[in-house]
Coordinates of C-alpha atoms and ligand atoms in Angstrom, one line a residue:
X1335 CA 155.4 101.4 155.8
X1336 CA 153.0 99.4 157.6
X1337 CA 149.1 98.7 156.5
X1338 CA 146.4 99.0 159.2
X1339 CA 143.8 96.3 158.8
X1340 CA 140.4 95.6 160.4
X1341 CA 138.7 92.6 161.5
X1342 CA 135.7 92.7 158.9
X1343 CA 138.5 92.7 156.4
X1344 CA 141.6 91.3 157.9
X1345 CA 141.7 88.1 155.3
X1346 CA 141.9 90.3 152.5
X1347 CA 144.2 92.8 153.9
X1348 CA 146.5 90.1 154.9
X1349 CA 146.8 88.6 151.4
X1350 CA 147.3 92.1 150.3
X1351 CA 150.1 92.6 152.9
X1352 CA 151.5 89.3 152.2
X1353 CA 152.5 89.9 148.8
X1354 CA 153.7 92.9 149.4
X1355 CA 156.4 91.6 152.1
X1356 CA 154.1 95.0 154.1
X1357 CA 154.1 93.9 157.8
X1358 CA 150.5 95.2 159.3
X1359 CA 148.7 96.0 162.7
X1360 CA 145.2 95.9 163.7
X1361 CA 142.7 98.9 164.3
X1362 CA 140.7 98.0 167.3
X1363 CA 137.5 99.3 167.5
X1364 CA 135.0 98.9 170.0
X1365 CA 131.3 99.9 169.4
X1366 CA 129.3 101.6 172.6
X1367 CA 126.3 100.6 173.6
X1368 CA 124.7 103.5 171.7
X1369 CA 126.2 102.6 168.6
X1370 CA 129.8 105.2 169.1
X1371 CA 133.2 103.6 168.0
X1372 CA 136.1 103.7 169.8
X1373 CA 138.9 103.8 167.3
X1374 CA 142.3 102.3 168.8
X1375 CA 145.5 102.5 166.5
X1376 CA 149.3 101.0 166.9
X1377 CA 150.6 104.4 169.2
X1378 CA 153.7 104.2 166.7
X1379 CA 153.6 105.0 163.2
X1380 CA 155.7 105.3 160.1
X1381 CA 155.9 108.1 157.8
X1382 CA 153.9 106.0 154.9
X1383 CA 150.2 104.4 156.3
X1384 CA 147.8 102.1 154.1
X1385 CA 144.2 102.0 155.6
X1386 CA 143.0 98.8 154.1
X1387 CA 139.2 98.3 154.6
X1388 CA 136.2 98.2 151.7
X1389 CA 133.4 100.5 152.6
X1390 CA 130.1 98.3 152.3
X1391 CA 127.9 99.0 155.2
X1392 CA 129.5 101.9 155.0
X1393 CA 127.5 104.7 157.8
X1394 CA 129.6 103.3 160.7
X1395 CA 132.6 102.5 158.7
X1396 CA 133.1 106.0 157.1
X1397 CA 133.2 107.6 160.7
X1398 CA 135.7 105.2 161.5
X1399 CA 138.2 105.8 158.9
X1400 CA 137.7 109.2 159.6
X1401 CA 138.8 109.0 163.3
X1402 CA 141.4 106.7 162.1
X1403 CA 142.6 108.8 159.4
X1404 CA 142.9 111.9 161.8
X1405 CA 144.6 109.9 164.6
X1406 CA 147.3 108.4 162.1
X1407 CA 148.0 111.9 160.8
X1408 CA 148.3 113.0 164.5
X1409 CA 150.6 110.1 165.4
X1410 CA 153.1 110.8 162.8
X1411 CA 151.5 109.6 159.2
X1412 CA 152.8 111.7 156.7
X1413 CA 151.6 110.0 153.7
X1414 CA 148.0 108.2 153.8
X1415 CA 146.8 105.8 150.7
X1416 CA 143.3 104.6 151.4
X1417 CA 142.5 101.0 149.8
X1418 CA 139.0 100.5 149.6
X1419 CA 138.1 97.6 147.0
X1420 CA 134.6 98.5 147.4
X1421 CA 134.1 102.1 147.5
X1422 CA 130.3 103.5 148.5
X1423 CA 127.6 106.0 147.8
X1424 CA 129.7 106.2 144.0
X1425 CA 126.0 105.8 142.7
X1426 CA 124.3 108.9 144.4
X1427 CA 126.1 111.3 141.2
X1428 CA 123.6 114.0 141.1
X1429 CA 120.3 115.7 143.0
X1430 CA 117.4 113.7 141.3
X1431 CA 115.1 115.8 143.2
X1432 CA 115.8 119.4 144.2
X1433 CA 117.5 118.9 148.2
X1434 CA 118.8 115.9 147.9
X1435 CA 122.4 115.4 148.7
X1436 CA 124.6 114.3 145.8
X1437 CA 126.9 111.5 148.1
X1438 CA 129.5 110.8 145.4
X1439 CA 130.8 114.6 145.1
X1440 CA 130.7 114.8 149.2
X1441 CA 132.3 111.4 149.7
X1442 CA 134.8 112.0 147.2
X1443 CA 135.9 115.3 148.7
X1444 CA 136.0 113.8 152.4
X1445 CA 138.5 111.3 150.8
X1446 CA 140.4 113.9 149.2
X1447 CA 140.7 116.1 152.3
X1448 CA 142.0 112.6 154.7
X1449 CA 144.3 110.4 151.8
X1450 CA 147.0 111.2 149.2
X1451 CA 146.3 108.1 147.5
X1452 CA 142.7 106.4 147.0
X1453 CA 142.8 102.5 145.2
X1454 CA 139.4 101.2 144.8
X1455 CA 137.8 98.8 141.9
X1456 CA 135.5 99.0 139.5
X1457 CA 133.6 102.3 141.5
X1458 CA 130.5 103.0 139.8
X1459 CA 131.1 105.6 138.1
X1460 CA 127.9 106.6 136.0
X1461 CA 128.1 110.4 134.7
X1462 CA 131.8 110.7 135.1
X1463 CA 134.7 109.1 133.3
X1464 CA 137.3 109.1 136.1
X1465 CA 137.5 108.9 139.8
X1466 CA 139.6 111.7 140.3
X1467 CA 136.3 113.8 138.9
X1468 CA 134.8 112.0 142.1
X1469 CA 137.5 112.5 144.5
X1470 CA 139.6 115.3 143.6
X1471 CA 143.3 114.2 143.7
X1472 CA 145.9 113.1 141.9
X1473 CA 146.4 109.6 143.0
X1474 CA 142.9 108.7 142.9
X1475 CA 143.6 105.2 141.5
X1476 CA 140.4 103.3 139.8
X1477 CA 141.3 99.3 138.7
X1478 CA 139.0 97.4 137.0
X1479 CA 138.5 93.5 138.0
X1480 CA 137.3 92.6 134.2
X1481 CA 141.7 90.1 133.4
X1482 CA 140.8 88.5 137.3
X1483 CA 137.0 88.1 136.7
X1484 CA 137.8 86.5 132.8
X1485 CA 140.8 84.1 134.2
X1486 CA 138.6 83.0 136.3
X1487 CA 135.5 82.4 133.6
X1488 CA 138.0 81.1 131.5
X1489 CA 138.4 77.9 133.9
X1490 CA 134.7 77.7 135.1
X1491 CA 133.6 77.3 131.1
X1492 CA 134.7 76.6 127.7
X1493 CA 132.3 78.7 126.3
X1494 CA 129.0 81.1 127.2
X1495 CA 127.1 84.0 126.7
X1496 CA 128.2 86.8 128.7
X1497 CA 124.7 88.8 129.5
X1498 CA 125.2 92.3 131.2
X1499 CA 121.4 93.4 132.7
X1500 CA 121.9 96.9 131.9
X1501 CA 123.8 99.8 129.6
X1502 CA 126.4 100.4 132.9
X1503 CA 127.7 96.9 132.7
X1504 CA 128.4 97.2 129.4
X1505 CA 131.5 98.5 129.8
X1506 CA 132.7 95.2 132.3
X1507 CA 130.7 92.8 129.8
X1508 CA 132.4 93.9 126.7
X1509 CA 136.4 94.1 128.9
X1510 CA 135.9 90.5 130.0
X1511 CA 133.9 89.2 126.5
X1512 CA 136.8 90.6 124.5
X1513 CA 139.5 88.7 126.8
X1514 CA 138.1 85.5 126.6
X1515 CA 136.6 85.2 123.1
X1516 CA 133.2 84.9 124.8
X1517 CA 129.8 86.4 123.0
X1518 CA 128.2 89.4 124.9
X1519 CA 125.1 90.9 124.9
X1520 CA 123.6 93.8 127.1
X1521 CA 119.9 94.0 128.3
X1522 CA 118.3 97.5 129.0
X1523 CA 116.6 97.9 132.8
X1524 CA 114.4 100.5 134.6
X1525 CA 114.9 100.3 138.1
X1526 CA 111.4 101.6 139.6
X1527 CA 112.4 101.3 143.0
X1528 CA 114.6 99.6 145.1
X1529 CA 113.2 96.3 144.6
X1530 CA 111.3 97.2 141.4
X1531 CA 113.3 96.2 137.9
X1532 CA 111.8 96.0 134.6
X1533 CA 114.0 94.9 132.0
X1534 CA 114.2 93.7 128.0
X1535 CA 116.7 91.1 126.7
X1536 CA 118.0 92.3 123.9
X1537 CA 117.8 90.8 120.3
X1538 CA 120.0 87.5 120.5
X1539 CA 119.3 83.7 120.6
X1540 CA 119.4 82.3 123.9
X1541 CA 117.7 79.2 123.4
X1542 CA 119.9 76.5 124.5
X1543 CA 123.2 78.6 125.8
X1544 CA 124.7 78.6 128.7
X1545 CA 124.6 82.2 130.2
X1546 CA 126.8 84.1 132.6
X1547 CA 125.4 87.6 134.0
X1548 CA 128.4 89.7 135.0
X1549 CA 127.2 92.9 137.0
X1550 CA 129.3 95.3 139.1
X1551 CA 127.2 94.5 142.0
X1552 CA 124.1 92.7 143.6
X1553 CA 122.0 94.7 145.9
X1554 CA 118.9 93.6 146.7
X1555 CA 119.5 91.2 143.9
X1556 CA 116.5 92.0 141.6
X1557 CA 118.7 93.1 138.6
X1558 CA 120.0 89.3 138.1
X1559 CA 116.5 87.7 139.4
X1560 CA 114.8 89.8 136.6
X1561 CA 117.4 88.7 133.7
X1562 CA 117.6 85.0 135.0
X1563 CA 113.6 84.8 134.7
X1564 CA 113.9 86.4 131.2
X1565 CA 117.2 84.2 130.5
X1566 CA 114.9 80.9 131.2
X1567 CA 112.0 81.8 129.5
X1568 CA 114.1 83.0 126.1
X1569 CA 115.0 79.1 126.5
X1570 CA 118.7 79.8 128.1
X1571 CA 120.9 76.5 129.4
X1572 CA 122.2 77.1 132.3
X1573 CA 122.5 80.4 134.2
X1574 CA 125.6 81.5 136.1
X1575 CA 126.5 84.8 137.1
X1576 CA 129.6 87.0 138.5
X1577 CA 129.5 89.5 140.9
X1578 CA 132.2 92.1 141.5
X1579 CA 130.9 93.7 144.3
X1580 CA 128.6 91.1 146.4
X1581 CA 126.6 93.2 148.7
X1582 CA 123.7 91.2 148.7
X1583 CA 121.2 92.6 151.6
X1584 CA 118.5 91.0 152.9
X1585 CA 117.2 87.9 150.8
X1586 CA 119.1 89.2 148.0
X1587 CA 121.0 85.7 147.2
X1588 CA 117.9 83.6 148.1
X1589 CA 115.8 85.2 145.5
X1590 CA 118.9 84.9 142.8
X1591 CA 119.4 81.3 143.1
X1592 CA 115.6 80.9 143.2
X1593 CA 115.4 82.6 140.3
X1594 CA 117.2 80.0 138.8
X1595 CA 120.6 80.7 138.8
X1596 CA 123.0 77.9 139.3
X1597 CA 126.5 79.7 140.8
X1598 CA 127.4 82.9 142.0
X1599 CA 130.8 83.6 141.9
X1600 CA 132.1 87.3 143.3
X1601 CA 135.5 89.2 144.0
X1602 CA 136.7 89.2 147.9
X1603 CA 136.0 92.8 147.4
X1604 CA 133.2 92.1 150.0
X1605 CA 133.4 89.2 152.6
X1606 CA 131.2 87.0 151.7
X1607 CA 130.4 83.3 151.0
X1608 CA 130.5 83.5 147.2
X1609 CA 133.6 85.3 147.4
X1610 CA 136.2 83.2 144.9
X1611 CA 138.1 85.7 142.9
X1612 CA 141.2 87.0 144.8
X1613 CA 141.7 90.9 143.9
X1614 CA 145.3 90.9 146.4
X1615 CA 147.5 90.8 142.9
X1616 CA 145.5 93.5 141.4
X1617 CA 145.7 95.6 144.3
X1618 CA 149.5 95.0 145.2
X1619 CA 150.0 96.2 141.7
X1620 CA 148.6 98.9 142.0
X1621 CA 150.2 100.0 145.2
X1622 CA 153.8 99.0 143.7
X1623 CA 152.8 101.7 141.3
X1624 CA 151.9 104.1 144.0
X1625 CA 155.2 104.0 145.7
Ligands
LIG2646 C1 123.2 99.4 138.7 O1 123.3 100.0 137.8 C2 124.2 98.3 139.1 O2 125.1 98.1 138.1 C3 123.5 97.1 139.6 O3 122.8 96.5 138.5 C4 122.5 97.3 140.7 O4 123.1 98.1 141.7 C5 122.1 96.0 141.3 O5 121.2 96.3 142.2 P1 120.1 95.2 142.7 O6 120.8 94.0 143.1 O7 119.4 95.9 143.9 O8 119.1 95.0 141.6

């Protein structure tokens, strides 16, 4: 066995590797002037390959894995498992207006066509109940962060409020809530546009709580600016909030912590500064089961 790892990603990867005694080797790739990858993989392969790389700025990054996908299947690969802790265009689950490509179902079945085995977490999964309705094989393996991301509440704070800002985090809200003992509640949001997010808390005293918003993801950030400006003026504490997927384009974190909130704390799903809960033990459980 032998997992490929990528520079944008090689920390992660390694830890995975790590605890799985896997050795790994690097995927070169060098990007053209015009923008074309080169993709440059070990010449010798074993029969079982993991492709370790999360898919967030993912246009350049899905052509890649397909060239690498192809080329490890030419130089031997027998057996393919794609881990992707962040998995894209999940959202994108049906044609909102008559033309429009539904990304999840084509995604899904470019994934199914290059891997036997697909390990993401927490996908966002809106219509359907599991991935394998996204990606259509049998080893299409979705974990959920919610025992990492409540260990690790569990020694920030004693107590708080878990807030989710809308009905899709309820689901993550209500996991983590219920391992740690903490209270929940769940707002309701209209998303007008990418950076436009109304939003109602729902009916529960905040006045004087501490507060952590747990989302699957932060975007553009709006969703937790919007519930930390409502969290504040219902009288809230103190505002934290955990991230499992921390995207965060543009100003998206400036805007947060003007908002008001104190920390941001997010899964290595994602490079990224905030990143402070490890997913490696998740994942390597998840590939023990695999093999
Ligand atoms: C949406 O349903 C997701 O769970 C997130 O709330 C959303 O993607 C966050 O996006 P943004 O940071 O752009 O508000």
């Amino acid at each position: 066995m032998l997992m490929l790892v990528f520079s944008d990603y090689q920390p992660q990867a390694e830890r995975l590797a790590a605890r799985l005694a896997m050795p790994t080797a690097k995927v070169d790739i060098h990007h053209f002037p015009d923008d074309e990858s080169l993709v440059r993989l070990p010449p010798f392969l074993p029969e079982h390959v993991f492709i370790c790389r999360s898919l967030n700025q993912p246009n350049n990054k899905l052509i890649e894995l397909l060239f690498c996908a192809r080329t490890a299947r030419q130089l031997g690969a027998k057996r393919l498992t794609l881990i992707a802790p962040y998995l894209s265009y999940m959202r994108q689950d049906i044609a909102n207006q008559p033309g429009e490509a539904v990304s999840q179902q084509i995604m899904g079945q470019m994934l199914a066509e290059l891997f036997d085995d697909v390990i993401t977490v927490d996908p966002h999964l809106h219509r359907i109940t599991s991935l394998n309705q996204a990606i259509p094989i049998n080893n299409a393996i979705s974990l959920t962060a919610a025992d990492e991301i409540a260990r690790f509440l569990k020694q920030q704070r004693d107590y708080a409020v878990l807030l989710g800002p809308d009905s899709e985090s309820e689901q993550w809200v209500l996991a983590i809530a219920k391992k740690i003992g903490f209270d929940f509640a769940v707002a309701t949001k209209i998303r007008r546009g990418d950076k436009q997010v109304e939003m109602c808390l729902p009916d529960f005293d905040f006045s004087n709580q501490p507060v952590v918003i747990i989302d699957d993801m932060a975007s553009t950030g709006r969703t937790l600016s919007k519930a930390t400006e409502l969290l504040l003026a219902a009288g809230a504490q103190h505002i934290d909030a955990v991230i499992t997927h921390p995207l965060f384009c543009g100003d998206a974190q400036a805007h947060i912590l003007q908002a008001g909130v104190k920390n941001i704390w997010s899964t290595d799903s994602i490079s990224h500064p905030t990143a402070c809960i490890y997913l490696d033990k998740l994942l390597a459980e998840a590939v023990r089961a695999v093999l």
